[in-house]
Short mmCIF file of C-alpha atoms and ligand atoms in Angstrom, two decimals:
data_model
loop_
_atom_site.label_atom_id
_atom_site.label_comp_id
_atom_site.label_asym_id
_atom_site.label_seq_id
_atom_site.Cartn_x
_atom_site.Cartn_y
_atom_site.Cartn_z
CA MET A 170 -32.95 -10.56 24.69
CA LYS A 171 -30.58 -8.30 26.31
CA LYS A 172 -31.34 -4.67 25.83
CA HIS A 173 -28.82 -1.56 26.35
CA ASP A 174 -29.26 2.12 25.45
CA LEU A 175 -25.89 1.74 23.34
CA ILE A 176 -24.13 -1.03 22.25
CA VAL A 177 -20.58 -0.94 20.38
CA ILE A 178 -19.28 -3.85 18.11
CA GLY A 179 -15.84 -4.24 18.55
CA ALA A 180 -13.43 -3.10 21.18
CA GLY A 181 -10.57 -1.70 19.28
CA PRO A 182 -9.52 1.77 20.02
CA GLY A 183 -12.41 3.21 18.44
CA GLY A 184 -14.98 0.94 20.05
CA TYR A 185 -14.00 0.72 23.45
CA ALA A 186 -13.27 4.62 23.76
CA ALA A 187 -17.03 4.94 22.40
CA ALA A 188 -18.23 2.60 25.06
CA ILE A 189 -16.56 4.19 27.83
CA ARG A 190 -17.59 7.91 26.60
CA ALA A 191 -20.97 6.48 26.38
CA ALA A 192 -20.91 5.35 30.02
CA GLN A 193 -19.55 8.77 31.10
CA LEU A 194 -22.42 10.46 29.59
CA GLY A 195 -24.87 8.14 31.75
CA LEU A 196 -25.95 5.39 29.16
CA ASP A 197 -26.27 1.73 29.90
CA ALA A 198 -23.46 0.75 27.55
CA ALA A 199 -22.17 -2.45 26.29
CA CYS A 200 -19.32 -3.56 24.17
CA VAL A 201 -19.15 -6.93 22.15
CA GLU A 202 -15.60 -8.42 20.91
CA ARG A 203 -14.83 -11.52 19.40
CA GLU A 204 -11.33 -11.75 21.13
CA ARG A 205 -10.30 -12.78 24.18
CA VAL A 206 -7.79 -9.64 24.49
CA LEU A 207 -9.47 -6.19 24.18
CA GLY A 208 -7.74 -3.54 22.21
CA GLY A 209 -8.62 -4.35 18.66
CA THR A 210 -6.13 -4.37 15.72
CA CYS A 211 -4.26 -1.68 17.63
CA LEU A 212 -3.53 -3.33 20.61
CA ARG A 213 -3.16 -6.96 19.72
CA VAL A 214 -1.40 -6.86 16.31
CA GLY A 215 -0.87 -3.46 15.56
CA CYS A 216 0.44 -0.29 16.91
CA ILE A 217 1.52 -1.45 20.18
CA PRO A 218 3.30 -4.86 19.50
CA SER A 219 4.96 -3.14 16.22
CA LYS A 220 6.15 -0.20 18.71
CA ALA A 221 7.77 -2.61 21.23
CA LEU A 222 9.49 -4.39 18.66
CA LEU A 223 10.64 -1.10 17.07
CA GLU A 224 11.96 -0.12 20.53
CA SER A 225 13.85 -3.22 21.20
CA SER A 226 15.44 -3.76 17.99
CA GLU A 227 16.62 -0.05 17.97
CA LEU A 228 18.07 -0.65 21.14
CA TYR A 229 20.04 -3.85 19.93
CA GLU A 230 21.11 -2.10 16.96
CA ARG A 231 22.43 1.02 18.64
CA THR A 232 24.01 -1.19 21.09
CA LEU A 233 25.72 -3.16 18.35
CA ALA A 234 26.97 -0.02 16.37
CA GLY A 235 25.88 3.23 17.65
CA LEU A 236 27.36 3.44 21.30
CA SER A 237 30.77 3.77 20.55
CA ARG A 238 30.66 7.31 19.18
CA HIS A 239 29.28 7.96 22.80
CA GLY A 240 32.40 6.77 24.20
CA VAL A 241 30.71 3.48 25.27
CA ALA A 242 32.38 0.20 24.38
CA VAL A 243 30.43 -2.88 24.57
CA ALA A 244 31.47 -6.33 23.76
CA GLY A 245 29.48 -9.85 23.33
CA VAL A 246 26.28 -8.28 22.26
CA GLU A 247 23.63 -10.94 21.72
CA LEU A 248 20.21 -11.27 20.28
CA ASP A 249 17.59 -13.17 22.60
CA LEU A 250 14.67 -12.91 20.03
CA GLU A 251 12.55 -15.51 22.20
CA ARG A 252 12.66 -12.63 24.98
CA MET A 253 12.15 -9.92 22.86
CA LEU A 254 9.21 -11.35 21.46
CA GLY A 255 8.00 -12.44 24.91
CA ARG A 256 8.34 -8.94 26.33
CA LYS A 257 6.27 -7.93 23.35
CA ASP A 258 3.48 -10.00 24.26
CA ARG A 259 3.73 -9.33 27.68
CA VAL A 260 3.14 -5.45 26.92
CA VAL A 261 0.04 -6.40 24.82
CA SER A 262 -1.51 -8.64 27.61
CA GLN A 263 -0.96 -5.96 30.00
CA LEU A 264 -2.54 -3.35 28.24
CA GLY A 265 -5.60 -5.71 27.15
CA ALA A 266 -6.16 -6.00 30.65
CA GLY A 267 -5.99 -2.40 31.17
CA VAL A 268 -8.88 -1.78 28.87
CA ALA A 269 -11.06 -4.62 30.32
CA GLY A 270 -10.39 -2.90 33.61
CA LEU A 271 -11.28 0.53 32.09
CA LEU A 272 -14.59 -1.32 30.97
CA ARG A 273 -15.53 -2.58 34.03
CA LYS A 274 -14.37 0.81 36.09
CA ASN A 275 -17.09 2.95 33.90
CA ARG A 276 -19.68 -0.09 34.14
CA VAL A 277 -19.63 -0.99 30.35
CA THR A 278 -21.04 -4.50 30.01
CA ARG A 279 -19.00 -6.59 28.28
CA TYR A 280 -19.97 -9.58 25.65
CA THR A 281 -17.68 -11.87 24.26
CA GLY A 282 -18.60 -13.39 20.88
CA THR A 283 -18.99 -12.49 17.10
CA ALA A 284 -21.89 -10.36 16.50
CA ARG A 285 -24.38 -10.88 13.39
CA PHE A 286 -27.40 -8.42 12.61
CA LYS A 287 -30.77 -10.39 12.67
CA ALA A 288 -33.07 -7.09 12.05
CA PRO A 289 -32.46 -3.12 12.29
CA GLY A 290 -31.35 -2.33 15.83
CA GLN A 291 -30.95 -6.19 16.83
CA PHE A 292 -28.00 -8.87 16.58
CA GLU A 293 -27.10 -11.85 17.76
CA LEU A 294 -23.72 -13.43 19.00
CA ASP A 295 -22.28 -16.88 17.69
CA ASP A 296 -22.82 -18.39 21.26
CA GLY A 297 -26.12 -19.23 19.92
CA THR A 298 -28.01 -18.11 22.58
CA THR A 299 -27.36 -14.30 23.12
CA THR A 300 -29.51 -11.88 21.35
CA LEU A 301 -28.87 -8.17 22.15
CA SER A 302 -30.95 -4.86 21.08
CA ALA A 303 -30.14 -1.20 21.50
CA ALA A 304 -31.37 2.21 20.52
CA SER A 305 -28.03 3.06 19.20
CA ILE A 306 -25.33 0.47 17.91
CA ILE A 307 -22.05 1.73 16.50
CA ILE A 308 -20.17 -0.63 14.27
CA ALA A 309 -16.69 -0.35 15.17
CA THR A 310 -15.12 -3.63 13.83
CA GLY A 311 -12.15 -2.42 12.03
CA SER A 312 -10.14 -3.81 9.22
CA ARG A 313 -7.86 -6.75 8.16
CA PRO A 314 -4.79 -7.21 6.05
CA LEU A 315 -5.39 -7.07 2.20
CA SER A 316 -3.32 -8.88 -0.23
CA LEU A 317 -2.57 -8.64 -3.99
CA PRO A 318 -4.14 -10.65 -6.97
CA GLY A 319 -1.61 -13.73 -7.27
CA ILE A 320 -0.78 -13.69 -3.52
CA THR A 321 -2.51 -16.19 -0.87
CA LEU A 322 -1.48 -14.89 2.69
CA ASP A 323 -0.94 -18.59 4.39
CA GLY A 324 -0.41 -17.46 7.85
CA ASN A 325 3.21 -18.35 7.53
CA ARG A 326 5.69 -17.76 5.33
CA VAL A 327 3.67 -15.60 2.97
CA GLY A 328 2.16 -13.39 5.70
CA SER A 329 0.78 -9.82 6.85
CA SER A 330 2.04 -8.01 9.75
CA THR A 331 0.41 -10.18 12.15
CA GLU A 332 2.97 -12.75 11.35
CA ALA A 333 5.87 -10.47 10.92
CA LEU A 334 5.34 -9.54 14.65
CA ARG A 335 6.01 -12.86 15.90
CA TYR A 336 8.82 -14.65 13.21
CA PRO A 337 10.36 -17.27 15.35
CA GLU A 338 13.68 -16.64 13.83
CA VAL A 339 15.02 -13.70 12.18
CA PRO A 340 14.84 -14.48 8.30
CA GLY A 341 17.81 -14.43 6.15
CA ARG A 342 16.11 -12.59 3.49
CA LEU A 343 12.62 -10.79 3.83
CA ALA A 344 10.66 -9.45 0.95
CA VAL A 345 8.26 -6.65 1.87
CA ILE A 346 5.64 -6.08 -0.52
CA GLY A 347 4.51 -2.34 -0.17
CA ALA A 348 6.22 0.72 1.17
CA GLY A 349 3.80 2.26 3.48
CA TYR A 350 4.23 2.57 7.08
CA ILE A 351 3.48 -0.78 7.97
CA GLY A 352 6.20 -2.18 5.72
CA LEU A 353 8.83 0.24 6.52
CA GLU A 354 8.37 -0.13 10.49
CA LEU A 355 8.40 -3.93 10.44
CA GLY A 356 11.12 -4.06 7.31
CA SER A 357 13.22 -1.92 9.73
CA VAL A 358 12.70 -4.30 12.80
CA TRP A 359 13.79 -7.22 10.99
CA ARG A 360 16.82 -5.40 9.24
CA ARG A 361 17.87 -4.12 12.59
CA LEU A 362 17.95 -7.64 13.84
CA GLY A 363 19.97 -8.87 10.91
CA ALA A 364 17.41 -9.87 8.02
CA GLU A 365 18.37 -8.70 4.48
CA VAL A 366 15.28 -6.68 3.45
CA VAL A 367 14.06 -5.93 0.27
CA VAL A 368 10.94 -3.64 -0.30
CA PHE A 369 9.05 -4.02 -3.41
CA GLU A 370 6.78 -0.78 -4.17
CA TYR A 371 4.59 -0.56 -7.36
CA LEU A 372 4.78 3.45 -7.16
CA ASP A 373 8.14 5.19 -7.69
CA ARG A 374 8.46 6.50 -4.16
CA ILE A 375 7.78 5.28 -0.71
CA LEU A 376 5.06 6.32 1.69
CA PRO A 377 2.34 6.99 -0.67
CA GLY A 378 0.13 10.11 0.65
CA MET A 379 2.60 11.56 2.55
CA ASP A 380 4.68 14.81 1.65
CA ALA A 381 7.06 14.05 -1.32
CA GLU A 382 10.00 15.88 0.14
CA ILE A 383 9.95 14.20 3.32
CA ALA A 384 9.30 10.66 1.83
CA ALA A 385 12.35 11.41 -0.62
CA ALA A 386 14.38 12.36 2.39
CA ALA A 387 13.26 9.01 4.28
CA LEU A 388 13.97 6.88 1.36
CA LYS A 389 17.90 8.33 1.33
CA VAL A 390 18.04 7.51 4.92
CA PHE A 391 16.40 4.06 4.81
CA ALA A 392 18.73 3.12 1.90
CA LYS A 393 21.83 4.19 4.02
CA GLN A 394 20.57 2.01 6.75
CA GLY A 395 20.71 -0.93 4.36
CA LEU A 396 16.81 -1.35 3.54
CA GLN A 397 16.95 -2.21 -0.46
CA PHE A 398 14.25 -0.87 -2.28
CA ARG A 399 12.47 -2.24 -5.64
CA LEU A 400 10.54 0.87 -6.79
CA GLY A 401 8.02 0.76 -9.60
CA SER A 402 8.10 -2.91 -9.36
CA LYS A 403 4.79 -4.58 -9.90
CA VAL A 404 4.77 -7.85 -7.70
CA THR A 405 2.68 -10.55 -9.53
CA ALA A 406 3.16 -13.53 -7.45
CA ALA A 407 4.27 -14.53 -4.21
CA ARG A 408 4.42 -18.27 -2.73
CA GLN A 409 6.09 -20.66 -0.67
CA ASP A 410 8.89 -22.88 -2.68
CA GLY A 411 9.74 -25.53 -0.52
CA ARG A 412 11.48 -24.17 2.69
CA GLY A 413 11.76 -20.64 1.34
CA CYS A 414 9.72 -18.31 -0.89
CA THR A 415 9.86 -16.66 -4.21
CA VAL A 416 8.48 -13.17 -5.16
CA GLU A 417 7.74 -12.46 -8.94
CA THR A 418 7.75 -9.01 -10.35
CA GLU A 419 6.50 -7.89 -13.93
CA GLY A 420 9.73 -7.83 -16.31
CA GLY A 421 11.87 -8.81 -13.02
CA GLU A 422 13.96 -11.61 -11.91
CA PRO A 423 12.13 -13.59 -9.34
CA TYR A 424 13.58 -13.12 -6.01
CA ALA A 425 14.45 -15.94 -3.35
CA CYS A 426 13.72 -15.29 0.43
CA ASP A 427 12.81 -16.76 3.68
CA ARG A 428 9.52 -14.92 4.19
CA VAL A 429 7.47 -12.41 2.67
CA LEU A 430 5.32 -9.68 4.51
CA VAL A 431 2.58 -8.33 2.46
CA SER A 432 1.60 -5.02 3.54
CA VAL A 433 0.03 -3.42 0.66
CA GLY A 434 -3.09 -2.14 2.97
CA ARG A 435 -6.07 -2.97 4.54
CA ARG A 436 -9.68 -3.49 4.15
CA ALA A 437 -12.87 -2.84 6.21
CA ASN A 438 -14.33 -5.56 8.27
CA THR A 439 -17.99 -5.95 6.95
CA ASP A 440 -18.02 -9.63 6.30
CA GLY A 441 -20.25 -11.69 8.37
CA LEU A 442 -22.00 -9.02 10.15
CA ASN A 443 -25.10 -9.38 7.91
CA LEU A 444 -25.54 -5.82 7.48
CA GLU A 445 -28.28 -6.30 4.91
CA ALA A 446 -30.52 -7.36 7.76
CA ALA A 447 -29.99 -4.27 9.21
CA GLY A 448 -30.47 -2.17 6.30
CA VAL A 449 -26.68 -0.72 6.49
CA GLU A 450 -25.18 -0.02 3.22
CA LEU A 451 -21.57 0.01 1.85
CA ASP A 452 -19.73 2.46 -0.02
CA SER A 453 -18.16 1.34 -3.44
CA ARG A 454 -14.96 0.38 -1.62
CA GLY A 455 -16.87 -1.87 0.75
CA ARG A 456 -16.60 0.40 3.94
CA VAL A 457 -19.64 0.95 6.00
CA ASP A 458 -21.28 4.29 4.39
CA VAL A 459 -21.71 7.10 6.65
CA ASN A 460 -22.76 10.62 6.69
CA GLY A 461 -20.75 13.36 8.45
CA GLY A 462 -22.30 12.27 11.80
CA PHE A 463 -21.24 8.64 11.41
CA ALA A 464 -24.80 7.93 10.96
CA THR A 465 -25.39 4.71 8.43
CA SER A 466 -28.21 4.08 5.96
CA ALA A 467 -30.21 2.50 9.09
CA LYS A 468 -31.69 4.21 11.85
CA GLY A 469 -29.63 4.18 15.09
CA VAL A 470 -27.03 2.37 13.33
CA TYR A 471 -23.62 4.27 13.15
CA ALA A 472 -20.22 3.23 12.48
CA ILE A 473 -16.57 4.77 13.04
CA GLY A 474 -12.85 3.87 12.49
CA ASP A 475 -11.33 1.78 10.12
CA VAL A 476 -14.61 0.32 9.23
CA ILE A 477 -15.33 3.75 7.27
CA ARG A 478 -13.77 6.46 5.27
CA GLY A 479 -10.47 8.34 6.03
CA PRO A 480 -7.04 7.42 7.33
CA MET A 481 -6.86 4.30 9.13
CA LEU A 482 -5.32 5.10 12.28
CA ALA A 483 -5.94 4.31 16.10
CA HIS A 484 -6.31 7.79 17.11
CA LYS A 485 -8.68 8.97 14.40
CA ALA A 486 -10.88 5.72 15.18
CA GLU A 487 -10.75 7.00 19.03
CA GLU A 488 -11.87 10.56 17.94
CA GLU A 489 -14.79 9.35 16.02
CA GLY A 490 -15.84 7.10 18.48
CA ILE A 491 -16.23 9.69 21.30
CA ALA A 492 -17.49 12.32 18.76
CA CYS A 493 -20.05 9.82 17.55
CA VAL A 494 -21.43 9.22 21.19
CA GLU A 495 -21.38 12.78 21.82
CA ARG A 496 -23.61 13.50 18.98
CA ILE A 497 -25.96 10.87 19.83
CA VAL A 498 -26.27 12.09 23.55
CA THR A 499 -25.52 15.93 23.33
CA GLY A 500 -26.21 16.61 19.44
CA TYR A 501 -22.88 17.91 18.86
CA GLY A 502 -19.62 16.11 18.38
CA HIS A 503 -16.71 16.86 15.88
CA VAL A 504 -13.78 15.50 14.14
CA ASN A 505 -11.18 18.03 12.73
CA TYR A 506 -9.66 15.97 9.96
CA ASP A 507 -7.27 18.45 9.04
CA ALA A 508 -5.57 18.14 12.57
CA ILE A 509 -5.07 14.41 12.43
CA PRO A 510 -1.32 13.49 12.60
CA GLY A 511 0.03 10.68 10.94
CA VAL A 512 3.42 8.80 12.04
CA VAL A 513 5.83 6.51 11.17
CA TYR A 514 7.89 5.22 13.83
CA THR A 515 10.84 4.20 11.93
CA HIS A 516 14.36 5.81 12.75
CA PRO A 517 14.38 8.60 12.05
CA GLU A 518 10.37 9.03 12.73
CA ILE A 519 8.35 10.66 10.32
CA ALA A 520 5.39 12.61 11.12
CA SER A 521 3.21 14.74 9.58
CA VAL A 522 -0.12 16.84 10.10
CA GLY A 523 -2.37 18.91 7.77
CA LYS A 524 -1.97 19.35 4.13
CA THR A 525 1.26 18.22 1.88
CA GLU A 526 2.91 20.46 -0.32
CA GLU A 527 1.31 18.45 -3.27
CA GLU A 528 -2.11 19.07 -1.95
CA LEU A 529 -1.67 22.93 -1.64
CA ARG A 530 -0.37 23.04 -4.81
CA SER A 531 -3.03 20.97 -6.60
CA SER A 532 -6.01 23.20 -4.66
CA GLY A 533 -4.17 26.34 -5.79
CA THR A 534 -3.37 27.38 -2.48
CA ALA A 535 -0.78 30.17 -2.14
CA TYR A 536 1.83 29.12 0.85
CA ARG A 537 5.03 30.14 2.30
CA LYS A 538 7.26 27.17 3.58
CA GLY A 539 9.87 27.14 6.40
CA LEU A 540 12.51 24.41 6.80
CA PHE A 541 15.06 23.79 9.74
CA PRO A 542 17.51 20.79 10.06
CA PHE A 543 18.20 18.83 13.07
CA ALA A 544 21.65 19.07 12.21
CA ALA A 545 21.45 23.10 13.31
CA ASN A 546 19.66 21.74 16.53
CA GLY A 547 22.07 21.83 19.54
CA ARG A 548 19.80 18.76 21.46
CA ALA A 549 20.08 16.86 18.13
CA ARG A 550 24.02 17.22 18.28
CA ALA A 551 24.07 16.26 21.89
CA ILE A 552 22.08 13.22 21.46
CA ALA A 553 24.30 12.41 18.13
CA ASP A 554 21.04 12.38 16.17
CA THR A 555 20.98 14.71 13.56
CA ALA A 556 19.41 13.31 10.23
CA GLY A 557 15.97 15.16 9.03
CA PHE A 558 14.54 18.43 9.19
CA ALA A 559 10.84 20.02 9.78
CA LYS A 560 9.29 21.87 7.64
CA ILE A 561 6.34 24.28 8.07
CA LEU A 562 3.53 25.45 5.42
CA ALA A 563 1.60 28.66 5.83
CA ASP A 564 -0.88 30.32 3.96
CA GLU A 565 0.64 33.08 1.98
CA ARG A 566 -1.90 35.69 2.85
CA THR A 567 -3.12 34.90 6.44
CA ASP A 568 0.15 33.03 7.77
CA ARG A 569 -2.33 30.16 9.37
CA VAL A 570 -0.37 27.04 9.61
CA LEU A 571 -1.66 24.68 6.98
CA GLY A 572 0.59 21.66 7.09
CA VAL A 573 3.85 20.40 9.09
CA HIS A 574 6.00 17.52 8.24
CA ILE A 575 8.88 16.33 10.34
CA ILE A 576 11.62 13.63 9.49
CA GLY A 577 14.08 13.14 12.62
CA PRO A 578 14.44 12.27 16.09
CA ARG A 579 11.25 12.13 18.07
CA ALA A 580 9.24 13.44 15.40
CA GLY A 581 6.17 11.68 16.44
CA ASP A 582 6.21 13.50 19.86
CA LEU A 583 7.13 16.96 18.31
CA ILE A 584 4.05 16.79 15.88
CA ALA A 585 1.71 17.14 19.06
CA GLU A 586 2.63 20.65 19.18
CA ALA A 587 1.56 21.08 15.30
CA SER A 588 -1.53 19.34 15.77
CA VAL A 589 -2.37 21.82 18.39
CA ALA A 590 -1.32 24.60 16.53
CA ILE A 591 -3.46 23.43 13.49
CA GLU A 592 -6.57 22.96 15.88
CA PHE A 593 -6.44 26.37 17.35
CA GLY A 594 -5.82 28.02 13.84
CA ALA A 595 -2.59 29.34 14.96
CA THR A 596 -0.29 31.11 12.57
CA SER A 597 3.53 30.47 11.97
CA GLU A 598 4.08 33.60 13.86
CA ASP A 599 2.25 32.24 16.70
CA VAL A 600 4.53 28.99 16.81
CA ALA A 601 7.45 31.29 16.50
CA ARG A 602 6.63 33.48 19.23
CA ALA A 603 6.00 30.57 21.59
CA CYS A 604 8.85 30.10 23.83
CA HIS A 605 10.47 26.68 23.35
CA ALA A 606 12.96 25.41 26.07
CA HIS A 607 16.28 25.05 25.26
CA PRO A 608 18.06 22.82 24.40
CA THR A 609 15.02 20.85 23.10
CA LEU A 610 14.41 18.90 19.83
CA ALA A 611 10.95 20.99 19.96
CA GLU A 612 13.06 24.24 18.93
CA VAL A 613 13.27 22.81 15.47
CA LEU A 614 9.36 23.68 15.04
CA LYS A 615 9.94 27.22 16.36
CA GLU A 616 12.83 27.84 14.08
CA ALA A 617 11.12 26.30 11.02
CA SER A 618 8.39 28.80 11.77
CA LEU A 619 10.87 31.58 11.95
CA ALA A 620 11.94 30.34 8.59
CA VAL A 621 8.68 30.74 7.22
CA ASP A 622 9.46 34.26 7.32
CA GLY A 623 13.10 34.23 6.41
CA ARG A 624 14.58 34.62 10.01
CA ALA A 625 15.67 31.44 11.42
CA ILE A 626 18.36 32.18 14.06
CA HIS A 627 20.22 28.95 13.88
CA TYR A 628 20.22 28.41 10.30
P1 FAD B 136 -9.88 -2.42 15.47
O1 FAD B 136 -8.86 -2.18 16.34
O2 FAD B 136 -9.68 -2.99 14.01
O3 FAD B 136 -11.02 -3.26 16.46
C1 FAD B 136 -11.97 -3.69 15.82
C2 FAD B 136 -12.46 -4.82 16.66
O4 FAD B 136 -13.56 -5.28 16.25
C3 FAD B 136 -11.39 -6.09 16.62
O5 FAD B 136 -11.14 -6.52 17.74
C4 FAD B 136 -12.18 -7.18 16.10
O6 FAD B 136 -11.84 -8.42 16.63
C5 FAD B 136 -13.78 -6.78 16.53
N1 FAD B 136 -14.75 -7.21 15.59
C6 FAD B 136 -14.70 -7.44 14.32
N2 FAD B 136 -15.92 -7.83 13.76
C7 FAD B 136 -16.68 -8.33 14.82
C8 FAD B 136 -18.00 -9.01 14.95
N3 FAD B 136 -18.45 -9.16 14.17
N4 FAD B 136 -18.10 -9.06 16.45
C9 FAD B 136 -17.50 -8.72 17.20
N5 FAD B 136 -16.27 -8.32 17.18
C10 FAD B 136 -15.86 -8.05 16.15
N6 FAD B 136 -2.63 3.37 13.76
C11 FAD B 136 -2.14 4.16 14.62
O7 FAD B 136 -2.65 5.10 14.50
N7 FAD B 136 -0.78 4.10 14.90
C12 FAD B 136 0.15 3.27 14.93
O8 FAD B 136 1.32 3.23 15.09
C13 FAD B 136 -0.30 1.79 13.97
N8 FAD B 136 0.38 0.86 13.89
C14 FAD B 136 -0.09 0.07 13.26
C15 FAD B 136 0.66 -1.23 12.82
C16 FAD B 136 0.15 -2.30 12.21
C17 FAD B 136 1.22 -3.52 12.27
C18 FAD B 136 -1.10 -2.50 12.20
C19 FAD B 136 -1.66 -3.80 11.52
C20 FAD B 136 -1.97 -1.14 12.17
C21 FAD B 136 -1.57 -0.28 12.88
N9 FAD B 136 -2.25 1.02 12.86
C22 FAD B 136 -1.73 1.90 13.71
C23 FAD B 136 -3.65 1.17 12.73
C24 FAD B 136 -4.59 1.00 13.84
O9 FAD B 136 -4.46 -0.55 14.64
C25 FAD B 136 -5.83 0.79 13.60
O10 FAD B 136 -6.15 2.02 12.42
C26 FAD B 136 -6.86 0.79 14.58
O11 FAD B 136 -6.83 -0.44 15.33
C27 FAD B 136 -8.47 0.69 14.24
O12 FAD B 136 -9.49 0.96 15.22
P2 FAD B 136 -10.61 0.42 15.09
O13 FAD B 136 -11.18 0.69 16.58
O14 FAD B 136 -11.41 0.94 14.21
O15 FAD B 136 -10.69 -1.19 14.88
#
């Protein structure tokens, strides 16, 4: 049996960051991963390949239609899908090799195989020979796509985001089931490349959980771009029919299409770990149950990332992995769940941190609100990208920033300032008084902060 001080199961953004932090803190750390390429869902079939395709498809669409307003005339623009997908694959393999290099550099021992608990503090790999034990074991096994009753993911025409990252041809018609960020991002990719995309959503809004005013603005922009929405529609079946597919909805006409992307959420990866043998309990939704310090019901076993409660986001997993290890080694480690940003990498981007207006209203928190549109920002005009606005919500009594929501160009980068503001307990006055370079998109946040107090200069 091989022994280490700490072993992480899963080399996603939560797991590999935890292993590196443990090694930095002087532990003999190891990381077990069943896939050849490290980096988890995020790197292999999530954040990174989707952003690579979003960038490529946006460049294609802009070159086709958006450059003439800049006085740039282009002709003969063609899509080379194979090359586009190939670039995405290279980005993934380069970054995967980078993670392997980071583990080596930090002297983290790497094991390749699927882990299965044998007893508390002990598990085996599916190679039939390796048994591992450690004083601290962190479960960081992530999540996998969910489906709906009546829909079997066939790994081909009726698939998840994993298949939608590698369609070999642009589908003529693509049905997206679920209007969360994954469906909207990948729906946008294939629409830009030429597909007719229809998004089916059970709720009467898109982007559930995000600020409703921002989601309503996003719906208008996406509809204008050509995404079609069937809101309030309950999908009852989706299946392959010959060379195409059919999507059925309650009370609606069947929709015939070439491919179906099911993006209705993800579920924790706990199957096959034999958690009973370790004494690890699950919560009511099948996730590993942890306390505030990421400890499970089994002594010395912890869990972080998508496999536990909270938003399924790479940076949340990473923060938790690091905090978990720091708690184990130093007794202190902390994640501020009020300051975890969420970004939708469509165009325009949508980004959010802290409380939504709906959350503030339902908790009875009195707040003031400042809005500023990108159309009134000089840089947005200069780059011809003016859709959207930023909104700052501040406590009515203390002026502390409680939530920031942005739809607009580079919202995903702009939100970092808002996260720092919330992390440091800044007021909207603090943000407004900080000097922002001109002309930058970031001035939108300064102006929105001024608007909290009714004194925006440019609007
Ligand atoms: P994972 O990344 O899922 O890693 C878990 C690892 O554990 C996997 O590599 C798995 O192979 C391994 N594993 C599982 N079981 C075992 C076992 N028994 N033995 C050994 N190894 C095992 N998040 C963002 O923050 N930003 C984004 O832009 C974003 N875009 C996304 C786009 C898509 C299409 C998808 C699907 C997800 C996206 N996400 C995004 C979510 C993000 O990928 C996840 O939140 C993140 O990967 C979770 O990290 P994790 O470390 O908890 O788990």
